[in-house]
Coordinates of C-alpha atoms and ligand atoms in Angstrom, one line a residue:
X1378 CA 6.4 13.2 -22.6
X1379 CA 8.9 10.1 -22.8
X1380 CA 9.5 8.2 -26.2
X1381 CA 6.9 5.1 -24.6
X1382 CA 4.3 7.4 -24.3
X1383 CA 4.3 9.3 -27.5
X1384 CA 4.2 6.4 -28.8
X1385 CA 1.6 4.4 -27.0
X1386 CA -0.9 7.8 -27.9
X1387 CA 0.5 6.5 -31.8
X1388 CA 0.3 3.2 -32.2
X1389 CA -2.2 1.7 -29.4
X1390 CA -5.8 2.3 -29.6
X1391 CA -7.7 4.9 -27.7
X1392 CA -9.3 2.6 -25.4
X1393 CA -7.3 3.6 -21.9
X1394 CA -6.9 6.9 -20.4
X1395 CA -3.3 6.1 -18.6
X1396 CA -1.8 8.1 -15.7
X1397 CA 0.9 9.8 -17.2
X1398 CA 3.6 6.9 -15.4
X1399 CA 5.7 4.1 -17.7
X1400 CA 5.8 1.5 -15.3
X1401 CA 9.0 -0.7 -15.8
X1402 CA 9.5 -3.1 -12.8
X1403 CA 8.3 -4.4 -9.9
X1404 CA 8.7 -6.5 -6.6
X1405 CA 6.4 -7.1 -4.4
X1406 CA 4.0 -4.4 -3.1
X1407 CA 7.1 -2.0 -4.5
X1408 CA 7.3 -0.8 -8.5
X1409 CA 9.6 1.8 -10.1
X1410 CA 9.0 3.9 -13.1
X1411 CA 11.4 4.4 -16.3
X1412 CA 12.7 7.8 -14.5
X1413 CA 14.0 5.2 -11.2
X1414 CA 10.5 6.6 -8.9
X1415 CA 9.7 4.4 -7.0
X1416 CA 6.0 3.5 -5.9
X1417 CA 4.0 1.4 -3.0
X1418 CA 1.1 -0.3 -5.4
X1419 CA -1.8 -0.1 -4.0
X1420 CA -4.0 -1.7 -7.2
X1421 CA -1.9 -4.8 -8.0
X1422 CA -3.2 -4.1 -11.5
X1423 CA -6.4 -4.4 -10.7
X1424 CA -6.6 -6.9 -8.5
X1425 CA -4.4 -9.3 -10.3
X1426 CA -0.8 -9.6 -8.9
X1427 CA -2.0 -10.8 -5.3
X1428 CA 1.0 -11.6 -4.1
X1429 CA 2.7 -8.5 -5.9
X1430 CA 5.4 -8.5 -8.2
X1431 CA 7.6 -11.1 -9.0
X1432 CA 6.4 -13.3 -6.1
X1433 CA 9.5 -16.1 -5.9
X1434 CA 7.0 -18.8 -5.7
X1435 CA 4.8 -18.0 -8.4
X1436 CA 8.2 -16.7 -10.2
X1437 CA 9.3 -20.3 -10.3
X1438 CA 6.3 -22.5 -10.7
X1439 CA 5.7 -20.3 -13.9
X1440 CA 9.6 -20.5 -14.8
X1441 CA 9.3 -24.0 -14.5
X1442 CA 6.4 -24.9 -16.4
X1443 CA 7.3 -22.7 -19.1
X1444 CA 10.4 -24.6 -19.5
X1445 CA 8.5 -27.7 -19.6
X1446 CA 5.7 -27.6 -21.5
X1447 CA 4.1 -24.0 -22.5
X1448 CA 1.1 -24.6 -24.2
X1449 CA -0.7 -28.5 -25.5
X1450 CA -4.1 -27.1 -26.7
X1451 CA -7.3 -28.7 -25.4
X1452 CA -7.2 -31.7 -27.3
X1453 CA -4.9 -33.3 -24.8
X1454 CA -4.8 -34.2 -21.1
X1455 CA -2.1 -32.1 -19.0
X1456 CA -1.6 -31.6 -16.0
X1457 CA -1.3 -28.4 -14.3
X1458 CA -5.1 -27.4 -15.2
X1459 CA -6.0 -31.0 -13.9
X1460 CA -4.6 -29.9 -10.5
X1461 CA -6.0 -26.6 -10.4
X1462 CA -9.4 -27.8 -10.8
X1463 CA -9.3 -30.8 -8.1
X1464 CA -7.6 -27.7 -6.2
X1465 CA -10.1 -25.3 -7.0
X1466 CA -13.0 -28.0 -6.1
X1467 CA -11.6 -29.1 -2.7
X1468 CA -11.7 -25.5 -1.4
X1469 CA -15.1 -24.2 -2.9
X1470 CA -16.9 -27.7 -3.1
X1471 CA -17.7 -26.8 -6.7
X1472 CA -18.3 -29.7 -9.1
X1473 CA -16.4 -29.0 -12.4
X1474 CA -14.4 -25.9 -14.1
X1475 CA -14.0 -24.5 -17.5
X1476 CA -10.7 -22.5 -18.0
X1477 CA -10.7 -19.2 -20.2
X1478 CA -8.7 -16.6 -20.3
X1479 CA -10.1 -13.5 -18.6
X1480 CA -13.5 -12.4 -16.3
X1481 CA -15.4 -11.7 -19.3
X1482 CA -14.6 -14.8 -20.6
X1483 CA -15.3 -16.6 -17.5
X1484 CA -18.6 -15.0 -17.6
X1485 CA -19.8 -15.4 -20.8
X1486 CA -19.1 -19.3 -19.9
X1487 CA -21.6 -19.1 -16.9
X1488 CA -23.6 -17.6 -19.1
X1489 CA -24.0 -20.2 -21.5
X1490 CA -24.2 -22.5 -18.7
X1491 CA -26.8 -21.1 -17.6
X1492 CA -28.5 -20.6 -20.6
X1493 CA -28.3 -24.3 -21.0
X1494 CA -29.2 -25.8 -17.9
X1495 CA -32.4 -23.9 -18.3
X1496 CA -33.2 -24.5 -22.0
X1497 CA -33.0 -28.4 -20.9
X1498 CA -34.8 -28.1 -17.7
X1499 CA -38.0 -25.6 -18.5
X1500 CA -37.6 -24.7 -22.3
X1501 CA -36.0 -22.5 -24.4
X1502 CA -38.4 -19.9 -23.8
X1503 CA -36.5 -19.4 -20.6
X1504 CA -33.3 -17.5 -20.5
X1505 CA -33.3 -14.2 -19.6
X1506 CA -30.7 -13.4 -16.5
X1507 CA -30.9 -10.6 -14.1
X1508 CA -28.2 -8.4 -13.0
X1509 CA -27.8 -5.6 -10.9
X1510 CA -27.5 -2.2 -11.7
X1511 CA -23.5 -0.7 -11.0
X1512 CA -22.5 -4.2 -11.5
X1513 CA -19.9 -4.8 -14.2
X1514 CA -19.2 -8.1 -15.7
X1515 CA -16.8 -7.6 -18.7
X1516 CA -16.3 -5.5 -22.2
X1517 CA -18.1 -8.7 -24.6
X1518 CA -21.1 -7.7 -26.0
X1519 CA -22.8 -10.5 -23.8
X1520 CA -20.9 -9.4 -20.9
X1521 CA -21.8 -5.7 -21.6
X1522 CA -25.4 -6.6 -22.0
X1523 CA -25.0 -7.9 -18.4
X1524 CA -23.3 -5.4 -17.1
X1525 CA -26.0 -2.9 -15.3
X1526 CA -24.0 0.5 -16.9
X1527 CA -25.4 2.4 -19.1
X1528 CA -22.4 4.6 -20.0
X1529 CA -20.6 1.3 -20.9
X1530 CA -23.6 0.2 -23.8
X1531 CA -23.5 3.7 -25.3
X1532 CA -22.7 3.7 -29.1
X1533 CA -22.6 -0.6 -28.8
X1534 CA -25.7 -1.5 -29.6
X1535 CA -27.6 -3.8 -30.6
X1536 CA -26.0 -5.6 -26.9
X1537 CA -26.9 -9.5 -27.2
X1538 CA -30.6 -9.8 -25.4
X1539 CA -31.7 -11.3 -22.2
X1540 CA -30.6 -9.6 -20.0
X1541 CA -33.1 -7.7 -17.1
X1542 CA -31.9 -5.3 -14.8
X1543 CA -32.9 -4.6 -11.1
X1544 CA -31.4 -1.9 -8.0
X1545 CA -28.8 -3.5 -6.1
X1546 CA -30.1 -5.0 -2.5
X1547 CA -34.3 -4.9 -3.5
X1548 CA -35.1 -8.5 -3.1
X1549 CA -38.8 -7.8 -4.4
X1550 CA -37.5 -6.4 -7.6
X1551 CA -36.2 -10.0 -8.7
X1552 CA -38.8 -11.7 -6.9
X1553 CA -41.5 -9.6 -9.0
X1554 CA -39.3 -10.6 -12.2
X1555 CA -39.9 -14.0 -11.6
X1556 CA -43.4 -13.7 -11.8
X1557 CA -43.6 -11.6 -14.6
X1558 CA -40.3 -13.6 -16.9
X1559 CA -38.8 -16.4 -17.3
X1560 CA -35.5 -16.6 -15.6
X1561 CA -32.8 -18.7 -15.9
X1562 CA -30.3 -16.9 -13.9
X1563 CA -29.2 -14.5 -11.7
X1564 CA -25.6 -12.9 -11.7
X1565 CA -24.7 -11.0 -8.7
X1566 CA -20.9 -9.2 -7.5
X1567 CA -21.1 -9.8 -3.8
X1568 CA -18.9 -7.0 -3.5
X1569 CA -19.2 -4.5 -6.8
X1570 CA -16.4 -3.1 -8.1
X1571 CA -16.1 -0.9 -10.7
X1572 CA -19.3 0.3 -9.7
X1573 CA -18.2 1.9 -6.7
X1574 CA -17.1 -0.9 -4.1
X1575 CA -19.9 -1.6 -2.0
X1576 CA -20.6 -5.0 -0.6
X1577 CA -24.5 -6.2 -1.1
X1578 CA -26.2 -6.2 2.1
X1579 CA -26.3 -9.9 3.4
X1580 CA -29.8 -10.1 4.0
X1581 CA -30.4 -9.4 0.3
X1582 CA -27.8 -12.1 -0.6
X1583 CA -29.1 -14.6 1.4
X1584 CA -32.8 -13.9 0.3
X1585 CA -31.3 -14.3 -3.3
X1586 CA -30.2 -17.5 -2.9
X1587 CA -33.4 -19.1 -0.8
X1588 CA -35.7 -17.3 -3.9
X1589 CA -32.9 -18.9 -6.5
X1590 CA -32.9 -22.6 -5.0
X1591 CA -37.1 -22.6 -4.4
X1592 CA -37.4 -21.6 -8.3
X1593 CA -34.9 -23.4 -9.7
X1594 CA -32.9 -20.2 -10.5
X1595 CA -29.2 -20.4 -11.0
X1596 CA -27.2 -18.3 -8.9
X1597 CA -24.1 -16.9 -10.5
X1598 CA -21.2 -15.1 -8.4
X1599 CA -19.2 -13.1 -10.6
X1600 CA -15.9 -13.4 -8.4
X1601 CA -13.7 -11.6 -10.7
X1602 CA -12.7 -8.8 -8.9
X1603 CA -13.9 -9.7 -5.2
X1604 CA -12.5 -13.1 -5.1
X1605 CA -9.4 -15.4 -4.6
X1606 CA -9.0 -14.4 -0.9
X1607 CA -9.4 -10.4 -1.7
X1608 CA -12.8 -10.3 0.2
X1609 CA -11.2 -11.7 3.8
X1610 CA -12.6 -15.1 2.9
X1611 CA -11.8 -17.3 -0.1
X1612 CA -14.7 -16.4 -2.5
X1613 CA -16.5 -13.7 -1.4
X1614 CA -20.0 -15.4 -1.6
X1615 CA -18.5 -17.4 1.7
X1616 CA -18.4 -14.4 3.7
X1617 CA -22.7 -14.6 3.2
X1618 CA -23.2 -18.3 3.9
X1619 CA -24.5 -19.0 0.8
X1620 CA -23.4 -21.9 -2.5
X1621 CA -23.7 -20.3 -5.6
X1622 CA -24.7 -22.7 -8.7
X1623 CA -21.8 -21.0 -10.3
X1624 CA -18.9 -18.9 -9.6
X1625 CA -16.3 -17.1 -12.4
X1626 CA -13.5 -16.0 -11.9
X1627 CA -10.4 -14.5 -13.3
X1628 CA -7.7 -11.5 -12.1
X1629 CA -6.2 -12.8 -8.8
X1630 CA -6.6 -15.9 -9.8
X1631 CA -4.2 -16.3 -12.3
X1632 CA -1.7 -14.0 -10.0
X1633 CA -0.4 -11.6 -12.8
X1634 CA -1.2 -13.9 -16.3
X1635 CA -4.2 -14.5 -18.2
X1636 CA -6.4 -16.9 -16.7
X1637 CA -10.2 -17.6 -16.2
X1638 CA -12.5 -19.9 -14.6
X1639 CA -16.0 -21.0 -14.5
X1640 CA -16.9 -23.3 -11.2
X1641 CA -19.9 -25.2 -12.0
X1642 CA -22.0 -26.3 -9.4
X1643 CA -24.0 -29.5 -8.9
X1644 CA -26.8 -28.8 -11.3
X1645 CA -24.7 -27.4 -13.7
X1646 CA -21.4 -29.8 -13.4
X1647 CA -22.9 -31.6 -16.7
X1648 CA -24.5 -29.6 -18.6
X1649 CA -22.0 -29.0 -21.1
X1650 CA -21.3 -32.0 -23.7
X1651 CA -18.2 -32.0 -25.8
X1652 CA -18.4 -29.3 -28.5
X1653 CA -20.2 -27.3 -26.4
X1654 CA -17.8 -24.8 -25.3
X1655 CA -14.1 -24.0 -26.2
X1656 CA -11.0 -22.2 -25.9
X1657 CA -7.5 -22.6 -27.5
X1658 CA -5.5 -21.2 -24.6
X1659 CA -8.2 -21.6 -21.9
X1660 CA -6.4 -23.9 -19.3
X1661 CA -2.9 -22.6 -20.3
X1662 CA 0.2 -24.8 -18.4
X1663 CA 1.9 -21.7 -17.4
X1664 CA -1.0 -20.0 -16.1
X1665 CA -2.7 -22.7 -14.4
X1666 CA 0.7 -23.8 -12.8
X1667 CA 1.2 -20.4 -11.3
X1668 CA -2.8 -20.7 -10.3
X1669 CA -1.9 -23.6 -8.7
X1670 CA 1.0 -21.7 -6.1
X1671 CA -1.2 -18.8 -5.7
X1672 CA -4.3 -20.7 -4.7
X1673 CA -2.7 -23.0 -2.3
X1674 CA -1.2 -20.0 -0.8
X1675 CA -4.8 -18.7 0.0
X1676 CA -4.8 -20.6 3.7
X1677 CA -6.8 -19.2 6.7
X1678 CA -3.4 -17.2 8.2
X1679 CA -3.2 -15.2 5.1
X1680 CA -7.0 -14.6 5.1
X1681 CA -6.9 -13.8 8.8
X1682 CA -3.9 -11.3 8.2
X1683 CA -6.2 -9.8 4.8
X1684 CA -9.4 -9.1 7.1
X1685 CA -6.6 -7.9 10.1
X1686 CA -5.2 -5.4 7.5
X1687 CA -8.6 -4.4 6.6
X1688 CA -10.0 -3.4 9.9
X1689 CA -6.7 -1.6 9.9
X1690 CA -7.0 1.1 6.8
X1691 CA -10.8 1.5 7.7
X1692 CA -10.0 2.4 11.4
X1693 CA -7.0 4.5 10.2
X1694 CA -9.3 6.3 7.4
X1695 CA -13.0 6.3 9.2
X1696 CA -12.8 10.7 10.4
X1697 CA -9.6 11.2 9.0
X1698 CA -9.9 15.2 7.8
X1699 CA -11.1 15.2 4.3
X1700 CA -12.9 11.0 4.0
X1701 CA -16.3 10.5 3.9
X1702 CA -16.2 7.3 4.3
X1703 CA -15.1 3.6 3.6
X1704 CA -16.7 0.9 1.5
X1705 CA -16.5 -2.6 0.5
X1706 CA -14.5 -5.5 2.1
X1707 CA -11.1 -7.1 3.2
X1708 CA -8.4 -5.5 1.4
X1709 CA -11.2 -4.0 -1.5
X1710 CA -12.1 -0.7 0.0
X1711 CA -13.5 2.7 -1.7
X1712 CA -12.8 5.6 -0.2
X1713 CA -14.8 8.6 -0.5
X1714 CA -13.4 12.0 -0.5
X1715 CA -14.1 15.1 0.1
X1716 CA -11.8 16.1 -3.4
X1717 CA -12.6 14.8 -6.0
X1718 CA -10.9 11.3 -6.3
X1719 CA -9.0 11.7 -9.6
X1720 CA -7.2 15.0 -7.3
X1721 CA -6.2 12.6 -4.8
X1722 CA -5.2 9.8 -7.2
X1723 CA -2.9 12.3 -8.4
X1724 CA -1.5 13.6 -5.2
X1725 CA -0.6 10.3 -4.3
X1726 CA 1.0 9.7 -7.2
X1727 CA 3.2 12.5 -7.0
X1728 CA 3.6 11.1 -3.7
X1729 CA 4.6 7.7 -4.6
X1730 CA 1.4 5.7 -4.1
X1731 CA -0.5 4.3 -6.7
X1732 CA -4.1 3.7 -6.1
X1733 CA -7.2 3.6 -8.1
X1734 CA -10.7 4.8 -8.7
X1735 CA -14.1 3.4 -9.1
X1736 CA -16.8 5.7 -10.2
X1737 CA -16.1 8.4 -7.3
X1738 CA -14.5 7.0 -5.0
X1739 CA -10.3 6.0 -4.3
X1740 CA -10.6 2.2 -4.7
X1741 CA -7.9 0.2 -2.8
X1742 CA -6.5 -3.3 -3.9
X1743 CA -3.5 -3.6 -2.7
X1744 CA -1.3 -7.0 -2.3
X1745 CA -2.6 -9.8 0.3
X1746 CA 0.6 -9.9 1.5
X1747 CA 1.4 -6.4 1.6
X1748 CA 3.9 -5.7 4.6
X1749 CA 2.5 -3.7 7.2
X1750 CA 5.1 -1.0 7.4
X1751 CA 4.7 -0.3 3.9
X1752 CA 0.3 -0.7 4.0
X1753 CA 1.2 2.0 6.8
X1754 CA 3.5 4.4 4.6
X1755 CA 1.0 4.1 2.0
X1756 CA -2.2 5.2 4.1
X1757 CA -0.6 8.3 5.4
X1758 CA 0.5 8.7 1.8
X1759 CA -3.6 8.5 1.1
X1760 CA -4.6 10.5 4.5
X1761 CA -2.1 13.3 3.6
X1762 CA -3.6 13.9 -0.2
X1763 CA -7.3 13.8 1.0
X1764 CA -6.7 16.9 3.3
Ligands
LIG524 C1 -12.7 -7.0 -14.3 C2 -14.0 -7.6 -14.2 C3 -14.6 -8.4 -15.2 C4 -13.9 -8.5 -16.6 O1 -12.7 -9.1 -16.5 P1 -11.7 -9.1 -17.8 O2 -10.6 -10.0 -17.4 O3 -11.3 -7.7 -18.0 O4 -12.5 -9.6 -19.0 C5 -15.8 -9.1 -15.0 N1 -16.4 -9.0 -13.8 C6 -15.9 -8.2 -12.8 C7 -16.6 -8.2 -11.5 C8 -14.7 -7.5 -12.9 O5 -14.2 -6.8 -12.0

């Protein structure tokens, strides 16, 4: 074991089991370990670096700001999170944004939104928010309360209450809920993630949000892992023809820093006052200017060439010996094998591929820009280990 691990398994807490890799550079959709491996990434840290590593042109809008002006607090105007708003806005027709600092974050702020608009609107009596089972919304006790998990409330309890859970895709569980409760919210993954990548069926979604507008419901897309272009389409809720009330967001987003945000929707775009809601780095200069390149960057060509690349790996793995199948959307796909998928993580590892998991299956997340030749090294990489 090297020096950096021996001493990760010291001094860092036990939170994360690791693959036994120290991962030292990168450039784009290529990485190399501290033995000079090198690696096609196939997870982009979870969905974050979306243009790989070290894109140039979020290189140097960071560079830049960070030589500018690295950090004002929220008690001044500046402008890199100004223009990722208005940027943010134009695309999604959202109202307003708060800026945090991760997807919990970002959720616990729709949340309170949430909690809010309906406190003001029917009462306080009415706040309870249903979520799905499998989904997973963050590692906050809120967040955790939301997320519909079990193994992840386990020894965390008492989680914060208010939350009600219902099966993924059953339309007549919620609407029976909203007979029963009194709901403010409901906060949905289009595509679910860690719970296994599976997209929610659109008849479902759509129902969701006709039963959401004729109660007065808010809808809430947790976009954390499935959006900024990863689902084929901007936000993945747009691939189902529906407008959320609110969307959060965070990973891609922020294209390999810290960054969250909360898109609030006309009902919601004033519900907050000042004092309301906070956060000392939320909005961050650096982060929001590199948002800024990334999200402009998310056009129709590179969305085209994301759903192009996705038909690709599901036609390349759909019968290939030892898949079950392929889940989820654009370039977020799960992979079932016939192994189990920690043996095939690990082949392709030794192989020089790095890909995920989530719950059984291989989850894929690689870079939207991900050259072709090396998307196609990397899949017979994957085809080879699932024999
Ligand atoms: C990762 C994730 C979160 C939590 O994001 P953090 O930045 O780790 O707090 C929330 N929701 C979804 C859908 C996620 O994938």
């Amino acid at each position: 074991m090297s020096q950096i691990m021996q001493d990760d398994k010291t001094y860092i807490a036990n939170t994360y089991a690791r693959f036994p890799v120290v991962l030292k550079s990168g450039k784009g959709s290529l990485c190399t370990d501290e033995n000079g491996k090198e690696y096609i990434d196939l997870g982009t840290g979870i969905a974050v670096n979306i243009f790989g590593f070290a894109d140039p042109g979020w290189t140097a809008a960071v560079t830049a700001q960070l030589q500018t002006l690295q950090h004002a607090s929220n008690l001044y105007y500046t402008a890199p999170d100004t223009a990722l708003a208005k940027l943010l806005c134009g695309k999604t027709g959202m109202k307003k944004v708060f800026f945090s600092n991760s997807g919990a974050e970002a959720n616990e702020c729709a949340i309170k939104a949430a909690r809010k608009y309906a406190a003001t609107k029917k009462g306080a009596d009415t706040y309870k928010i249903v979520t799905l089972e499998n989904s997973f919304h963050g590692r906050t006790l809120t967040t955790l309360a939301a997320t519909g998990q079990e193994v992840f409330h386990k020894d965390f309890t008492p989680l914060t209450p208010g939350f009600l859970c219902t099966p993924a895709n059953d339309l007549e569980a919620v609407k029976e809920l909203t007979q029963t409760e009194k709901i403010a919210a409901v906060m949905i993954e289009c595509v679910q993630g860690e719970g296994g990548v599976t997209a929610l069926e659109p008849t479902f979604v759509k129902g969701l949000a006709k039963l959401c507008a004729d109660e007065d419901i808010l809808l809430i897309c947790d976009e954390v892992q499935c959006g900024n272009g990863r689902s084929g389409a901007l936000y993945a809720y747009m691939n189902y023809e529906i407008t959320p009330d609110i969307v959060s967001t965070a990973k891609g987003l922020g294209g390999g820093l810290p960054l969250g945000a909360t898109l609030l929707g006309e009902k919601v775009k004033d519900v907050f006052v000042s004092g309301d809601h906070g956060s000392t780095f939320g909005g961050n200069p650096v982060c929001c200017a590199g948002a800024v390149e990334i999200l402009s960057r998310i056009d129709d060509a590179l969305l085209g060439e994301v759903r192009e690349k996705s038909r690709h790996i599901i036609s390349e793995l759909t019968g290939a010996e030892g898949v079950k199948g392929v889940t989820g959307m654009g370039l977020m796909l799960g992979v079932e094998t016939e192994k189990p998928a920690s043996e095939v993580i690990a082949a392709c590892m030794e192989r020089g591929v790095l890909v995920l998991k989530a719950k059984n299956k291989v989850r894929l997340l690689p870079a939207l820009n991900i050259p072709p030749e090396l998307l196609q090294k990397a899949i017979n990489v994957l085809k080879e280990a699932c024999k």
